[in-house]
CSV table of C-alpha atoms in Angstrom, one decimal:
chain,number,residue,atom,x,y,z
A,43,ASP,CA,52.0,158.5,-198.1
A,44,PRO,CA,55.5,157.2,-197.3
A,45,SER,CA,56.8,160.7,-196.3
A,46,VAL,CA,54.4,161.1,-193.4
A,47,ILE,CA,54.6,159.4,-190.1
A,48,PRO,CA,51.3,157.5,-189.5
A,49,GLU,CA,48.9,158.4,-186.8
A,50,LYS,CA,49.3,156.8,-183.4
A,51,LEU,CA,46.3,154.6,-183.9
A,52,VAL,CA,47.9,153.1,-187.0
A,53,THR,CA,51.2,152.4,-185.2
A,54,GLU,CA,49.3,150.9,-182.3
A,55,GLN,CA,47.4,148.6,-184.7
A,56,GLU,CA,50.8,147.5,-186.2
A,57,GLN,CA,52.0,146.6,-182.7
A,58,GLU,CA,48.8,144.7,-181.9
A,59,LEU,CA,49.0,142.8,-185.1
A,60,LEU,CA,52.6,141.8,-184.5
A,61,ALA,CA,51.7,140.8,-180.9
A,62,LYS,CA,49.1,138.4,-182.4
A,63,PHE,CA,51.7,136.7,-184.5
A,64,LYS,CA,54.3,136.6,-181.8
A,65,PRO,CA,53.8,132.9,-180.9
A,66,VAL,CA,54.2,131.9,-184.5
A,67,LEU,CA,57.2,134.0,-185.1
A,68,GLN,CA,58.9,132.9,-181.9
A,69,ALA,CA,58.2,129.3,-182.8
A,70,PHE,CA,60.3,129.7,-185.9
A,71,LEU,CA,62.8,132.2,-184.8
A,72,HIS,CA,63.6,131.5,-181.1
A,73,ASP,CA,67.2,130.5,-180.6
A,74,HIS,CA,67.8,130.6,-184.4
A,75,LEU,CA,70.1,133.6,-184.9
A,76,PRO,CA,70.6,133.1,-188.7
A,77,LEU,CA,66.8,133.0,-189.2
A,78,GLN,CA,66.4,136.1,-187.1
A,79,VAL,CA,69.0,137.9,-189.3
A,80,THR,CA,67.1,136.7,-192.4
A,81,ALA,CA,63.9,138.1,-190.9
A,82,VAL,CA,65.5,141.5,-190.4
A,83,TYR,CA,66.7,141.4,-194.0
A,84,ALA,CA,63.1,140.5,-195.1
A,85,LEU,CA,61.9,143.6,-193.2
A,86,GLN,CA,64.6,145.7,-194.9
A,87,VAL,CA,63.5,144.5,-198.4
A,88,PHE,CA,59.9,145.0,-197.6
A,89,THR,CA,60.4,148.6,-196.5
A,90,TYR,CA,62.6,149.2,-199.5
A,91,THR,CA,59.8,148.0,-201.8
A,92,GLN,CA,57.5,150.4,-200.1
A,93,ASN,CA,59.9,153.3,-200.5
A,94,PHE,CA,60.9,153.3,-196.9
A,95,PRO,CA,57.7,154.8,-195.2
A,96,LYS,CA,58.8,157.3,-192.6
A,97,GLY,CA,59.6,155.6,-189.3
A,98,MET,CA,58.3,152.2,-190.3
A,99,LEU,CA,61.6,150.3,-190.2
A,100,LEU,CA,62.5,151.8,-186.8
A,101,ARG,CA,59.0,151.0,-185.4
A,102,TRP,CA,59.2,147.4,-186.5
A,103,PHE,CA,62.7,147.0,-185.2
A,104,VAL,CA,61.6,148.3,-181.8
A,105,ASN,CA,58.5,146.2,-181.8
A,106,LEU,CA,60.3,143.0,-182.7
A,107,TYR,CA,62.9,143.7,-180.0
A,108,ASP,CA,60.3,144.6,-177.3
A,109,LEU,CA,58.2,141.6,-178.1
A,110,GLU,CA,61.3,139.4,-177.8
A,111,ILE,CA,60.9,138.1,-181.3
A,112,ILE,CA,64.3,139.2,-182.6
A,113,GLU,CA,67.3,139.3,-180.3
A,114,GLU,CA,70.0,142.0,-179.9
A,115,ASP,CA,72.6,139.8,-181.6
A,116,ALA,CA,70.5,139.4,-184.7
A,117,PHE,CA,70.1,143.2,-185.2
A,118,LEU,CA,73.8,143.7,-184.5
A,119,SER,CA,74.7,140.9,-186.9
A,120,TRP,CA,72.5,142.5,-189.6
A,121,LYS,CA,74.2,145.8,-189.0
A,122,GLU,CA,77.7,144.4,-189.4
A,123,ASP,CA,76.9,142.2,-192.4
A,124,LEU,CA,78.3,143.7,-195.6
A,125,SER,CA,76.2,141.6,-198.0
A,126,GLN,CA,74.9,143.4,-201.0
A,127,ASP,CA,72.3,140.6,-201.7
A,128,TYR,CA,69.4,142.7,-200.4
A,129,PRO,CA,68.5,146.1,-201.7
A,130,GLY,CA,68.2,149.2,-199.5
A,131,LYS,CA,70.7,148.4,-196.7
A,132,GLY,CA,72.3,151.8,-196.7
A,133,LYS,CA,69.1,153.7,-196.3
A,134,ALA,CA,67.8,151.1,-193.8
A,135,LEU,CA,71.0,151.6,-191.7
A,136,PHE,CA,70.6,155.4,-191.9
A,137,GLN,CA,67.0,155.1,-190.5
A,138,VAL,CA,67.8,152.8,-187.6
A,139,ASN,CA,71.5,153.6,-186.8
A,140,GLN,CA,70.7,155.6,-183.6
A,141,TRP,CA,68.6,152.9,-182.2
A,142,LEU,CA,71.2,150.2,-183.1
A,143,THR,CA,73.8,152.3,-181.3
A,144,TRP,CA,71.6,152.4,-178.2
A,145,LEU,CA,71.1,148.7,-178.5
A,146,GLN,CA,74.8,148.0,-178.7
A,147,GLU,CA,75.5,150.2,-175.8
A,148,THR,CA,72.8,148.5,-173.8
A,149,GLU,CA,74.3,145.1,-174.6
A,150,ASP,CA,77.8,146.3,-173.7
A,151,ASP,CA,76.5,147.5,-170.3
A,152,ASP,CA,74.8,144.2,-169.7
A,153,GLU,CA,78.0,142.3,-170.4
A,154,GLU,CA,80.0,144.5,-168.1
A,155,GLU,CA,77.4,143.9,-165.3
A,156,GLU,CA,77.7,140.1,-165.9
A,157,GLU,CA,81.5,140.3,-165.6
A,158,ALA,CA,81.4,142.2,-162.3
């Protein structure tokens, strides 16, 4: 049911599965920002085709970020890209906007610390 947040066990299984694929994903995506942005779009389209299950896109964004598979710049590039080539961008942005704002503020703080 896409309108219900899955149980904690299910979300933990998602994270474990993603962690198993981390080496493969990093092999293809590490230091390739355009490919990382494409991966974010692929996730957007997948969740769109699944009718945006509650919390799924946010969970995957956080997991991909925490596992260092997708970098901050890729998420922020995706946010700023106005392309209409992939369906569901508006709803996807709505679901993850607060997290993206946090991410951008964190990156801005890191840049200020580096300049000091």
